């Protein structure tokens, strides 16, 4: 029997000026989620069950950008999306445009297991949710005061806030401008912005799974779909590994980032750490993103080319680490 | 380096006994769209313009499952989706859940060029369409009598049909078995092109699966699944969406070329081979002007041509002259 491993993330790209207490809050949440996942793995839950469980926890906590605490659309509402993938048979499920489903990742799993399809969105997804009897709440439940404030700022700046931040101009000056992603208005963000969440797990049987969930971009157009629900971009799992990505949605989609890690392992026979390094280094072009990954052999890796990524990982031999930078 | 173009009107269980009144209009459609694409390439239009132009033509053709002639959801409505990708920049655009936009592929291009986003769906996409002033029509414009009939058959058989399958005989219980029949299903459309400078582009458009759940998204708008283009090749795939999503079919062709050093044709065959039989097909061109058209279904409506004068319109394995 192999060894289990787990990793979680709460978004790539962190403001270096993020107040210490927010960093600590994030680390506490990541630790709690790791503990939940570790407990489940010790109880012999399968990888697919564990990733769902952990992402549900991240969605329920308002700290990061998923479920409650999601970023707001230009209309001040929440539209959530998520995807989940089970490595062994590459089964997958995804949802977009959810407004009343309390746990998007669980609906994604139901799409995978209870529908003839892989991806449901908007009112069709909500209809399916009703029929499945999942917990539904008013859209207001997901909206936090923090995010209402962020939306106002974003509108004033007339820009889109991604779920990662670039360093404030004060600290990095010209390099911050150079690091600005092409599609951004290049405005530095010195206020905490919410982050996409994800989890990857390999269980003792060597089965890998991955899940990602988000509210998307602050001030996004209603109907905008990002990388998180796209299989191959934000999420991927195969017989070899499980991957969840976060960062600039466009960059992740163009580079089919999650799929890339598995592809280089399959086709170039790279090991997990080499694959993650290779992909982050060579496949993002000017894009900014991060990812977490596990392999069927019980390894865990993370990589990012942003300033920081909220993450945590643990392996069966007792290794555990939670980090921001 | 030379230009090349390939387009498809869907892969599936196309019976060899397809009657002329079903076969001839589709062959004519493929020929017409191929001619449009060739003319554009000869006029030095960029491949991104070429694939958009050709897919618009395919969408307007009621015999293919895209735009007018899209298959129907379980509610009898039309929900169209499309994506487009530029190989050099890897910029891309996608749309889903359209019900009034005459040319989904053009809206996908506008998402790519006029928004900071890649993908818009449903009411948001429709609102964007109105903002952009693209051509829209009443939902009834897209619905054809053939598709009303297909939906009824699928609902009677209580199953979801892939792009192109036979109607199920009443006594046929095994959905996987095929029985030749006069009627036929129709498929997703797509086009890939490369110019003499090696610029590549791909676009795919569809109405999806017959009797699909409202809100179901397939592979056609998913970058890496139904559509992909980079500096090596451009790919447009067709077949059972769910199989193409999990296999990231379009992306894998380029990945296998890059990471295993396979040629375009070898890579295309390798990737289609990984998908369960009867489920997928694709057209692809490489930066050096090679063409690949591969499918593990009975047939795939397709056409292709290259600068050296080669041209082909085909449904099954042998090209039609």
Coordinates of C-alpha atoms in Angstrom, one line a residue:
Chain A
X1 CA 0.0 0.0 0.0
X2 CA 1.2 3.5 -0.8
X3 CA 1.2 6.6 1.4
X4 CA -1.3 9.4 1.4
X5 CA -0.6 13.0 0.8
X6 CA -2.7 16.2 0.7
X7 CA -2.4 19.8 -0.3
X8 CA -4.7 22.8 -0.1
X9 CA -4.6 26.3 -1.4
X10 CA -6.4 29.6 -0.9
X11 CA -5.1 31.4 -3.9
X12 CA -1.9 32.5 -5.6
X13 CA -0.6 36.1 -5.4
X14 CA -0.5 37.8 -2.0
X15 CA 0.0 41.4 -1.2
X16 CA 3.4 41.7 0.7
X17 CA 1.7 44.4 2.8
X18 CA -1.1 42.0 3.9
X19 CA -1.6 42.6 7.6
X20 CA 0.0 40.0 9.8
X21 CA -3.3 39.1 11.5
X22 CA -4.9 38.3 8.1
X23 CA -1.9 36.1 7.2
X24 CA -2.3 34.3 10.5
X25 CA -6.1 33.9 10.0
X26 CA -5.4 32.3 6.6
X27 CA -2.8 30.0 8.0
X28 CA -5.2 28.9 10.7
X29 CA -7.8 28.1 8.1
X30 CA -5.4 26.2 6.0
X31 CA -4.2 24.2 9.0
X32 CA -7.8 23.4 10.0
X33 CA -8.5 22.2 6.5
X34 CA -5.4 20.0 6.4
X35 CA -6.4 18.5 9.7
X36 CA -9.8 17.7 8.4
X37 CA -8.3 16.1 5.3
X38 CA -5.7 14.1 7.3
X39 CA -8.3 12.8 9.7
X40 CA -10.4 11.7 6.7
X41 CA -7.4 10.0 5.1
X42 CA -6.6 8.2 8.4
X43 CA -10.2 7.0 8.4
X44 CA -9.6 5.5 5.0
X45 CA -11.9 7.8 3.0
X46 CA -11.1 7.8 -0.7
X47 CA -9.2 10.7 -2.3
X48 CA -12.4 12.0 -4.1
X49 CA -14.3 12.1 -0.8
X50 CA -11.4 13.9 1.0
X51 CA -11.1 16.7 -1.7
X52 CA -14.8 17.3 -1.6
X53 CA -14.8 17.4 2.2
X54 CA -11.9 19.8 2.4
X55 CA -13.2 22.2 -0.3
X56 CA -16.6 22.2 1.4
X57 CA -14.8 23.5 4.5
X58 CA -13.1 26.2 2.5
X59 CA -16.3 27.2 0.8
X60 CA -18.2 27.5 4.1
X61 CA -15.5 29.7 5.7
X62 CA -15.9 33.2 4.4
X63 CA -12.1 34.0 4.4
X64 CA -11.2 32.9 0.9
X65 CA -13.0 33.5 -2.5
X66 CA -15.4 30.6 -2.7
X67 CA -18.9 29.8 -1.5
X68 CA -19.5 32.3 1.3
X69 CA -17.0 35.1 0.9
X70 CA -17.0 34.8 -2.9
X71 CA -16.0 37.9 -5.0
X72 CA -18.9 39.9 -6.4
X73 CA -20.0 40.4 -10.0
X74 CA -20.4 43.9 -11.4
X75 CA -24.0 43.6 -10.2
X76 CA -23.0 43.0 -6.6
X77 CA -24.2 39.4 -6.7
X78 CA -22.3 36.1 -6.3
X79 CA -21.9 33.6 -9.2
X80 CA -19.8 30.6 -8.1
X81 CA -18.1 27.8 -10.0
X82 CA -16.2 24.6 -9.2
X83 CA -14.9 21.4 -10.6
X84 CA -13.8 18.1 -9.3
X85 CA -11.9 15.2 -10.9
X86 CA -11.3 11.6 -9.9
X87 CA -7.9 10.3 -11.2
X88 CA -8.5 6.6 -11.6
X89 CA -11.0 6.8 -14.4
X90 CA -10.7 10.5 -15.1
X91 CA -14.3 11.1 -14.1
X92 CA -15.1 14.7 -13.8
X93 CA -17.8 17.2 -12.8
X94 CA -18.1 20.9 -13.1
X95 CA -20.6 23.7 -12.4
X96 CA -20.7 27.5 -13.2
X97 CA -23.0 30.3 -12.5
X98 CA -24.4 29.1 -9.2
X99 CA -26.2 31.7 -7.1
X100 CA -28.0 29.7 -4.4
X101 CA -26.1 26.4 -4.0
X102 CA -24.3 26.4 -0.6
X103 CA -21.5 24.1 -1.7
X104 CA -20.6 24.3 -5.4
X105 CA -18.0 21.5 -5.1
X106 CA -20.6 19.1 -4.0
X107 CA -22.9 19.9 -6.8
X108 CA -19.9 19.4 -9.2
X109 CA -19.6 16.0 -7.7
X110 CA -23.2 15.2 -8.2
X111 CA -22.9 16.3 -11.9
X112 CA -20.1 13.8 -12.2
X113 CA -22.0 11.0 -10.5
X114 CA -25.7 11.6 -11.0
X115 CA -26.0 13.2 -14.4
X116 CA -25.1 12.0 -17.9
X117 CA -23.0 15.1 -18.3
X118 CA -19.7 16.6 -17.1
X119 CA -20.6 20.3 -16.8
X120 CA -23.8 22.1 -15.9
X121 CA -24.2 25.9 -15.6
X122 CA -26.5 28.7 -14.6
X123 CA -30.2 28.0 -14.3
X124 CA -29.8 24.4 -15.6
X125 CA -27.3 23.8 -12.8
X126 CA -29.6 25.3 -10.3
X127 CA -32.5 23.2 -11.5
X128 CA -30.4 20.1 -11.2
X129 CA -29.4 21.2 -7.7
X130 CA -33.1 21.5 -6.7
X131 CA -33.8 18.0 -8.0
X132 CA -30.8 16.6 -6.1
X133 CA -32.1 18.2 -2.9
X134 CA -28.8 19.9 -2.1
X135 CA -28.7 22.7 0.4
X136 CA -29.8 26.0 -1.2
X137 CA -29.6 29.5 0.3
X138 CA -30.3 33.0 -0.7
X139 CA -27.6 34.8 -2.7
X140 CA -27.2 37.2 0.2
X141 CA -25.7 34.4 2.3
X142 CA -22.6 34.4 0.2
X143 CA -22.0 38.1 0.3
X144 CA -19.7 39.6 3.0
X145 CA -19.2 43.2 4.0
X146 CA -15.5 42.9 3.1
X147 CA -16.4 42.0 -0.5
X148 CA -19.0 44.7 -0.8
X149 CA -16.3 47.2 0.1
X150 CA -13.9 45.6 -2.4
X151 CA -16.4 45.8 -5.2
X152 CA -16.8 49.5 -4.5
X153 CA -13.1 50.1 -4.7
X154 CA -12.9 48.0 -7.9
X155 CA -15.6 50.1 -9.5
X156 CA -13.9 53.3 -8.5
X157 CA -10.7 52.1 -9.9
X158 CA -12.7 50.8 -12.9
X159 CA -10.6 47.7 -13.0
X160 CA -10.9 44.0 -12.4
X161 CA -9.4 42.6 -9.2
X162 CA -8.1 39.2 -9.8
X163 CA -7.9 36.7 -7.0
X164 CA -4.2 37.4 -6.5
X165 CA -2.5 40.7 -5.9
X166 CA 0.5 42.3 -7.2
X167 CA 2.8 44.2 -4.9
X168 CA 1.9 47.7 -3.9
X169 CA 3.7 50.3 -6.0
X170 CA 5.3 51.7 -2.9
X171 CA 7.3 48.6 -2.2
X172 CA 8.3 47.4 -5.7
X173 CA 7.9 50.4 -8.0
X174 CA 8.8 49.7 -11.6
X175 CA 9.0 45.9 -11.1
X176 CA 5.4 45.9 -9.9
X177 CA 4.4 47.6 -13.2
X178 CA 6.4 45.1 -15.1
X179 CA 4.9 42.2 -13.2
X180 CA 1.4 43.4 -14.0
X181 CA -0.4 40.9 -16.1
X182 CA -1.1 42.3 -19.6
X183 CA -4.9 42.2 -19.2
X184 CA -5.0 44.1 -16.0
X185 CA -5.2 47.8 -15.8
X186 CA -2.0 47.4 -13.8
X187 CA -3.4 48.9 -10.7
X188 CA -1.6 47.7 -7.5
X189 CA -3.9 46.3 -4.9
X190 CA -3.0 47.1 -1.4
X191 CA -6.2 45.8 0.2
X192 CA -6.8 42.2 0.8
X193 CA -8.6 40.5 -2.1
X194 CA -10.3 37.1 -1.9
X195 CA -8.7 33.9 -3.3
X196 CA -9.8 30.8 -5.2
X197 CA -9.5 27.6 -3.2
X198 CA -8.5 24.0 -4.0
X199 CA -7.4 20.7 -2.7
X200 CA -5.5 17.7 -4.1
X201 CA -5.2 14.3 -2.4
X202 CA -3.7 10.9 -3.0
X203 CA -5.0 8.2 -0.7
X204 CA -3.3 5.0 0.5
X205 CA -4.5 3.1 -2.6
X206 CA -2.6 5.6 -4.8
X207 CA -5.8 7.2 -6.1
X208 CA -5.5 10.9 -6.9
X209 CA -8.2 13.5 -6.9
X210 CA -8.5 17.3 -7.3
X211 CA -11.1 20.0 -6.7
X212 CA -11.2 23.7 -7.2
X213 CA -13.9 26.3 -6.2
X214 CA -14.3 30.0 -6.6
X215 CA -16.5 33.1 -6.8
X216 CA -14.2 34.3 -9.7
X217 CA -13.0 37.9 -10.4
X218 CA -14.2 40.8 -8.4
X219 CA -16.4 43.0 -10.6
X220 CA -16.6 40.4 -13.3
X221 CA -19.3 40.6 -16.0
X222 CA -22.2 38.4 -15.1
X223 CA -21.9 35.2 -17.0
X224 CA -18.1 35.2 -16.9
X225 CA -16.6 31.8 -16.6
X226 CA -12.9 31.4 -15.4
X227 CA -10.5 28.6 -15.2
X228 CA -11.7 26.9 -12.0
X229 CA -14.5 24.9 -13.5
X230 CA -12.6 24.0 -16.7
X231 CA -11.2 20.5 -16.7
X232 CA -7.6 20.7 -17.8
X233 CA -7.2 24.3 -16.8
X234 CA -8.0 24.8 -13.1
X235 CA -8.4 21.2 -12.2
X236 CA -7.1 17.9 -13.5
X237 CA -6.5 14.4 -12.1
X238 CA -5.2 11.2 -13.8
X239 CA -3.8 7.9 -12.7
X240 CA -0.5 9.7 -12.1
X241 CA -1.5 12.9 -10.2
X242 CA -4.0 15.4 -9.0
X243 CA -3.7 19.2 -9.7
X244 CA -5.5 22.4 -8.7
X245 CA -4.5 25.8 -10.0
X246 CA -5.1 29.4 -9.1
X247 CA -4.1 32.8 -10.4
X248 CA -4.8 34.6 -13.6
X249 CA -7.6 32.7 -15.2
X250 CA -6.7 33.6 -18.7
X251 CA -3.1 32.4 -18.3
X252 CA -4.3 29.2 -16.7
X253 CA -6.7 28.5 -19.6
X254 CA -4.3 29.3 -22.4
X255 CA -1.7 27.1 -20.9
X256 CA -4.2 24.3 -19.8
X257 CA -2.1 24.4 -16.7
X258 CA -3.5 21.5 -14.7
X259 CA -3.5 19.2 -17.6
X260 CA 0.1 20.2 -18.4
X261 CA 1.5 18.8 -15.2
X262 CA -0.1 15.4 -15.9
X263 CA 0.9 15.5 -19.6
X264 CA 4.6 16.0 -18.9
X265 CA 4.5 13.2 -16.3
X266 CA 2.8 11.0 -18.8
X267 CA 4.7 11.9 -22.0
X268 CA 8.0 13.1 -20.7
X269 CA 8.1 10.8 -17.8
X270 CA 9.0 13.6 -15.4
X271 CA 8.5 13.0 -11.6
X272 CA 6.0 15.2 -9.8
X273 CA 8.4 17.9 -8.6
X274 CA 10.2 18.2 -11.9
X275 CA 6.8 18.4 -13.7
X276 CA 5.5 21.2 -11.4
X277 CA 8.8 23.2 -11.8
X278 CA 8.9 22.6 -15.5
X279 CA 5.3 23.7 -16.0
X280 CA 5.5 26.8 -13.8
X281 CA 8.8 27.9 -15.4
X282 CA 8.0 27.2 -19.1
X283 CA 4.3 27.1 -19.7
X284 CA 3.0 30.3 -18.2
X285 CA 4.7 32.8 -20.5
X286 CA 3.9 36.2 -18.9
X287 CA 1.0 34.7 -16.9
X288 CA 0.9 34.6 -13.1
X289 CA -0.3 31.5 -11.4
X290 CA 0.3 28.8 -8.8
X291 CA -0.7 25.2 -8.3
X292 CA -0.7 22.3 -5.9
X293 CA -0.2 18.7 -6.9
X294 CA 0.1 15.2 -5.6
X295 CA 1.3 12.0 -7.3
X296 CA 0.2 8.5 -7.0
X297 CA 3.4 7.7 -5.1
X298 CA 2.4 9.9 -2.1
X299 CA 4.4 13.0 -3.2
X300 CA 3.1 16.5 -2.8
X301 CA 4.4 19.6 -4.6
X302 CA 3.4 23.2 -5.1
X303 CA 4.7 25.9 -7.5
X304 CA 3.9 29.5 -8.2
X305 CA 5.4 32.4 -10.0
X306 CA 3.4 35.0 -8.0
X307 CA 4.4 36.7 -4.8
X308 CA 3.2 34.1 -2.4
X309 CA 0.4 31.5 -2.4
X310 CA -1.8 30.6 0.5
X311 CA -1.1 26.8 0.8
X312 CA -0.7 23.9 3.1
X313 CA 0.5 20.3 2.5
X314 CA 1.0 17.1 4.5
X315 CA 2.2 13.6 3.9
X316 CA 1.7 10.4 5.8
X317 CA 5.2 10.3 7.2
X318 CA 4.3 13.3 9.4
X319 CA 5.5 16.2 7.2
X320 CA 3.2 19.2 7.4
X321 CA 3.7 22.8 6.3
X322 CA 1.5 25.8 5.9
X323 CA 2.8 28.9 4.1
X324 CA 2.1 32.2 2.5
X325 CA 5.4 33.1 0.9
Chain B
X1 CA 5.6 26.2 -45.3
X2 CA 2.3 26.2 -47.0
X3 CA -1.3 27.0 -46.1
X4 CA -3.7 24.2 -45.2
X5 CA -7.3 24.0 -44.0
X6 CA -9.5 21.3 -42.6
X7 CA -13.1 21.5 -41.4
X8 CA -15.7 19.1 -40.1
X9 CA -19.4 18.8 -39.7
X10 CA -19.4 16.2 -36.9
X11 CA -18.2 12.6 -36.2
X12 CA -20.5 9.8 -35.3
X13 CA -22.4 6.7 -36.4
X14 CA -23.1 7.9 -39.9
X15 CA -24.5 4.9 -41.8
X16 CA -23.0 3.9 -45.1
X17 CA -26.5 3.6 -46.3
X18 CA -27.1 7.3 -45.7
X19 CA -29.7 8.2 -48.4
X20 CA -28.8 10.9 -51.0
X21 CA -31.2 13.4 -49.7
X22 CA -29.3 13.4 -46.5
X23 CA -25.8 13.0 -47.9
X24 CA -25.8 15.4 -50.8
X25 CA -26.7 18.6 -49.0
X26 CA -24.0 17.9 -46.4
X27 CA -21.4 17.1 -49.0
X28 CA -22.4 20.3 -50.8
X29 CA -22.1 22.2 -47.6
X30 CA -18.7 20.9 -46.9
X31 CA -17.5 21.7 -50.4
X32 CA -18.9 25.2 -50.2
X33 CA -17.3 25.9 -46.8
X34 CA -14.0 24.5 -48.0
X35 CA -14.1 26.8 -51.0
X36 CA -14.8 29.8 -48.7
X37 CA -11.8 28.9 -46.6
X38 CA -9.5 28.3 -49.5
X39 CA -10.4 31.6 -51.1
X40 CA -9.8 33.4 -47.8
X41 CA -6.4 31.8 -47.4
X42 CA -5.4 32.6 -51.0
X43 CA -6.4 36.2 -50.2
X44 CA -3.9 36.1 -47.3
X45 CA -6.5 36.4 -44.6
X46 CA -5.2 35.5 -41.2
X47 CA -6.1 31.9 -40.1
X48 CA -8.1 33.4 -37.2
X49 CA -10.3 35.2 -39.7
X50 CA -10.4 32.1 -41.9
X51 CA -11.7 29.8 -39.2
X52 CA -14.3 32.3 -38.0
X53 CA -15.5 32.8 -41.6
X54 CA -15.8 29.1 -42.3
X55 CA -17.4 28.2 -39.0
X56 CA -20.0 31.0 -39.6
X57 CA -20.8 29.3 -42.9
X58 CA -21.2 26.0 -41.2
X59 CA -23.4 27.5 -38.4
X60 CA -25.7 29.0 -41.1
X61 CA -26.1 25.7 -42.8
X62 CA -29.1 24.0 -41.3
X63 CA -27.8 20.5 -41.9
X64 CA -25.1 20.7 -39.3
X65 CA -25.4 20.8 -35.6
X66 CA -24.5 24.4 -35.0
X67 CA -26.3 27.7 -35.3
X68 CA -29.3 27.1 -37.4
X69 CA -29.9 23.4 -37.2
X70 CA -28.7 23.0 -33.7
X71 CA -30.0 20.0 -31.8
X72 CA -32.5 20.6 -29.0
X73 CA -32.3 20.4 -25.2
X74 CA -34.7 18.2 -23.2
X75 CA -36.9 21.3 -23.0
X76 CA -37.0 21.7 -26.8
X77 CA -34.9 24.8 -26.8
X78 CA -31.5 25.6 -28.4
X79 CA -28.4 26.3 -26.4
X80 CA -25.4 27.0 -28.6
X81 CA -21.7 27.2 -27.7
X82 CA -18.4 27.8 -29.4
X83 CA -14.8 28.6 -28.9
X84 CA -11.9 30.0 -31.0
X85 CA -8.2 30.1 -30.4
X86 CA -5.2 31.8 -32.0
X87 CA -2.1 29.6 -32.0
X88 CA 0.7 32.2 -31.9
X89 CA -0.7 34.2 -29.0
X90 CA -2.8 31.4 -27.5
X91 CA -5.5 34.1 -27.0
X92 CA -8.9 32.4 -26.9
X93 CA -12.6 33.1 -26.6
X94 CA -15.6 31.0 -25.7
X95 CA -19.4 31.2 -25.2
X96 CA -22.1 28.9 -24.0
X97 CA -25.8 28.8 -23.5
X98 CA -26.7 31.1 -26.4
X99 CA -30.3 31.0 -27.6
X100 CA -30.6 34.0 -30.0
X101 CA -27.1 34.7 -31.4
X102 CA -26.9 33.8 -35.0
X103 CA -23.2 33.1 -35.0
X104 CA -21.8 31.8 -31.8
X105 CA -18.2 31.6 -33.1
X106 CA -18.2 35.4 -33.8
X107 CA -19.4 36.1 -30.3
X108 CA -16.6 33.9 -29.0
X109 CA -14.2 36.0 -30.9
X110 CA -15.6 39.2 -29.5
X111 CA -15.3 37.8 -26.0
X112 CA -11.6 37.2 -26.8
X113 CA -11.0 40.7 -28.3
X114 CA -13.4 43.0 -26.6
X115 CA -13.5 41.8 -23.0
X116 CA -10.9 41.1 -20.3
X117 CA -12.4 37.6 -20.1
X118 CA -12.2 34.4 -22.0
X119 CA -15.5 32.8 -21.5
X120 CA -19.1 34.1 -21.1
X121 CA -22.1 32.0 -20.7
X122 CA -25.9 32.1 -20.7
X123 CA -27.7 35.4 -19.8
X124 CA -24.4 37.2 -19.4
X125 CA -23.3 36.1 -22.9
X126 CA -26.6 37.1 -24.4
X127 CA -26.4 40.5 -22.7
X128 CA -22.9 41.0 -24.2
X129 CA -24.2 40.0 -27.6
X130 CA -26.7 42.8 -27.4
X131 CA -24.1 45.3 -26.3
X132 CA -22.0 44.3 -29.2
X133 CA -24.9 44.6 -31.6
X134 CA -24.3 41.1 -33.2
X135 CA -26.9 39.6 -35.3
X136 CA -29.6 37.9 -33.2
X137 CA -32.8 36.1 -34.1
X138 CA -35.8 34.7 -32.5
X139 CA -35.0 31.3 -30.9
X140 CA -37.4 29.6 -33.4
X141 CA -35.0 30.6 -36.2
X142 CA -32.5 27.9 -35.1
X143 CA -35.0 25.1 -34.8
X144 CA -35.5 22.7 -37.7
X145 CA -38.2 20.0 -38.1
X146 CA -35.5 17.4 -38.3
X147 CA -34.3 18.3 -34.9
X148 CA -37.7 18.3 -33.4
X149 CA -38.0 14.7 -34.7
X150 CA -34.6 13.8 -33.3
X151 CA -35.5 15.1 -29.9
X152 CA -38.7 13.1 -29.9
X153 CA -36.8 9.9 -30.9
X154 CA -34.2 10.5 -28.1
X155 CA -36.9 11.1 -25.5
X156 CA -38.8 8.0 -26.7
X157 CA -35.7 6.0 -26.3
X158 CA -34.9 7.9 -23.1
X159 CA -31.3 8.6 -23.8
X160 CA -28.9 11.3 -24.8
X161 CA -27.5 11.1 -28.3
X162 CA -24.0 12.1 -29.3
X163 CA -23.4 14.4 -32.2
X164 CA -24.2 11.8 -34.7
X165 CA -26.0 8.6 -33.9
X166 CA -28.7 6.4 -35.5
X167 CA -32.2 6.8 -34.2
X168 CA -32.9 3.8 -32.0
X169 CA -35.2 1.1 -33.3
X170 CA -38.1 0.4 -30.9
X171 CA -36.8 -3.2 -30.3
X172 CA -33.2 -2.0 -29.9
X173 CA -32.4 -1.9 -26.2
X174 CA -28.6 -1.6 -26.4
X175 CA -27.7 2.0 -27.1
X176 CA -24.3 0.9 -28.3
X177 CA -25.5 -1.2 -31.1
X178 CA -26.0 0.4 -34.5
X179 CA -28.7 -0.3 -37.0
X180 CA -28.6 1.4 -40.4
X181 CA -31.5 3.6 -40.9
X182 CA -32.7 6.2 -43.4
X183 CA -32.5 9.1 -40.9
X184 CA -29.3 10.5 -39.6
X185 CA -27.9 12.5 -36.8
X186 CA -25.8 15.6 -37.4
X187 CA -22.7 16.9 -35.7
X188 CA -20.6 19.7 -34.2
X189 CA -18.7 21.9 -36.7
X190 CA -15.2 23.2 -36.7
X191 CA -12.3 24.5 -38.7
X192 CA -8.6 24.7 -38.4
X193 CA -6.2 26.6 -40.6
X194 CA -2.6 27.5 -41.1
X195 CA -1.2 30.1 -43.4
X196 CA 2.1 30.1 -45.3
X197 CA 3.8 31.8 -42.3
X198 CA 2.8 29.1 -39.9
X199 CA 0.1 31.1 -38.1
X200 CA -2.5 28.6 -36.7
X201 CA -6.0 29.0 -35.5
X202 CA -9.0 26.7 -34.5
X203 CA -12.7 27.2 -34.0
X204 CA -15.5 24.9 -32.9
X205 CA -19.3 25.5 -32.6
X206 CA -22.2 23.3 -31.7
X207 CA -25.8 22.9 -30.4
X208 CA -24.5 20.1 -28.2
X209 CA -26.2 16.7 -27.5
X210 CA -29.8 15.9 -28.4
X211 CA -32.0 15.9 -25.3
X212 CA -29.2 17.4 -23.2
X213 CA -30.2 18.9 -19.8
X214 CA -30.6 22.6 -20.0
X215 CA -27.3 24.2 -18.9
X216 CA -25.2 21.3 -20.1
X217 CA -21.9 22.4 -21.4
X218 CA -19.9 20.1 -23.7
X219 CA -16.4 20.1 -25.0
X220 CA -16.8 22.5 -27.9
X221 CA -16.4 25.7 -25.8
X222 CA -13.7 24.2 -23.6
X223 CA -10.2 25.2 -24.5
X224 CA -8.1 22.1 -24.5
X225 CA -11.1 19.8 -25.0
X226 CA -12.9 20.7 -28.3
X227 CA -10.5 23.5 -29.5
X228 CA -6.8 24.1 -29.2
X229 CA -4.1 25.9 -31.1
X230 CA -0.5 26.7 -30.3
X231 CA 2.7 27.2 -32.3
X232 CA 2.7 23.5 -33.3
X233 CA -0.8 22.8 -34.5
X234 CA -4.5 23.7 -34.4
X235 CA -7.1 21.1 -33.5
X236 CA -10.9 21.0 -33.5
X237 CA -12.6 17.9 -32.1
X238 CA -16.1 16.4 -32.3
X239 CA -18.0 13.5 -30.7
X240 CA -19.1 12.7 -27.2
X241 CA -18.3 15.9 -25.2
X242 CA -17.9 14.2 -21.9
X243 CA -15.2 11.9 -23.3
X244 CA -13.3 14.8 -24.9
X245 CA -13.3 16.8 -21.7
X246 CA -11.8 14.1 -19.6
X247 CA -9.3 13.3 -22.3
X248 CA -8.4 17.0 -23.1
X249 CA -8.4 15.7 -26.7
X250 CA -7.5 18.9 -28.6
X251 CA -4.7 19.8 -26.2
X252 CA -3.3 16.3 -26.2
X253 CA -2.5 16.3 -29.9
X254 CA -0.1 19.2 -29.4
X255 CA 1.2 17.8 -26.2
X256 CA 2.0 14.5 -27.7
X257 CA 3.8 16.2 -30.6
X258 CA 5.8 18.3 -28.2
X259 CA 6.6 15.8 -25.5
X260 CA 6.8 12.6 -27.5
X261 CA 8.0 14.0 -30.7
X262 CA 5.3 12.5 -32.8
X263 CA 4.2 13.9 -36.1
X264 CA 0.8 15.5 -36.5
X265 CA -0.8 12.4 -38.0
X266 CA 0.8 10.1 -35.4
X267 CA -0.3 12.4 -32.6
X268 CA -3.8 12.7 -33.8
X269 CA -4.1 8.9 -34.2
X270 CA -2.6 8.3 -30.8
X271 CA -5.0 10.7 -29.0
X272 CA -8.1 9.4 -30.7
X273 CA -7.0 5.9 -29.9
X274 CA -7.2 6.8 -26.2
X275 CA -10.9 7.7 -26.4
X276 CA -13.4 4.8 -26.2
X277 CA -14.4 3.7 -29.7
X278 CA -17.4 5.4 -31.3
X279 CA -16.9 8.6 -29.4
X280 CA -14.5 11.0 -31.1
X281 CA -13.0 12.6 -34.2
X282 CA -10.8 15.6 -34.9
X283 CA -9.3 17.7 -37.7
X284 CA -5.9 19.2 -37.3
X285 CA -3.2 21.1 -39.2
X286 CA 0.4 21.7 -38.3
X287 CA 2.6 24.8 -38.6
X288 CA 4.2 23.2 -41.7
X289 CA 0.9 22.6 -43.5
X290 CA 0.3 19.0 -42.7
X291 CA -3.3 17.8 -42.3
X292 CA -4.8 15.1 -40.1
X293 CA -8.4 13.9 -40.0
X294 CA -8.9 11.0 -37.6
X295 CA -12.0 9.5 -36.0
X296 CA -13.0 6.3 -34.2
X297 CA -16.6 6.6 -35.2
X298 CA -18.2 5.2 -38.3
X299 CA -17.7 8.4 -40.1
X300 CA -16.9 12.1 -39.9
X301 CA -18.2 14.8 -42.2
X302 CA -15.1 16.6 -43.3
X303 CA -13.2 18.5 -46.0
X304 CA -9.6 19.7 -46.3
X305 CA -7.2 21.3 -48.7
X306 CA -3.6 22.5 -48.9
X307 CA -1.6 24.8 -51.0
X308 CA -0.1 22.1 -53.1
X309 CA -3.5 21.6 -54.7
X310 CA -4.7 18.7 -52.6
X311 CA -8.4 18.8 -51.6
X312 CA -10.8 16.2 -50.2
X313 CA -14.4 16.0 -49.1
X314 CA -15.3 12.8 -47.2
X315 CA -17.6 11.1 -44.8
X316 CA -16.2 7.7 -44.3
X317 CA -12.7 6.4 -44.9
X318 CA -12.4 7.0 -48.6
X319 CA -12.6 10.5 -49.9
X320 CA -15.4 11.5 -52.2
X321 CA -14.3 13.0 -55.5

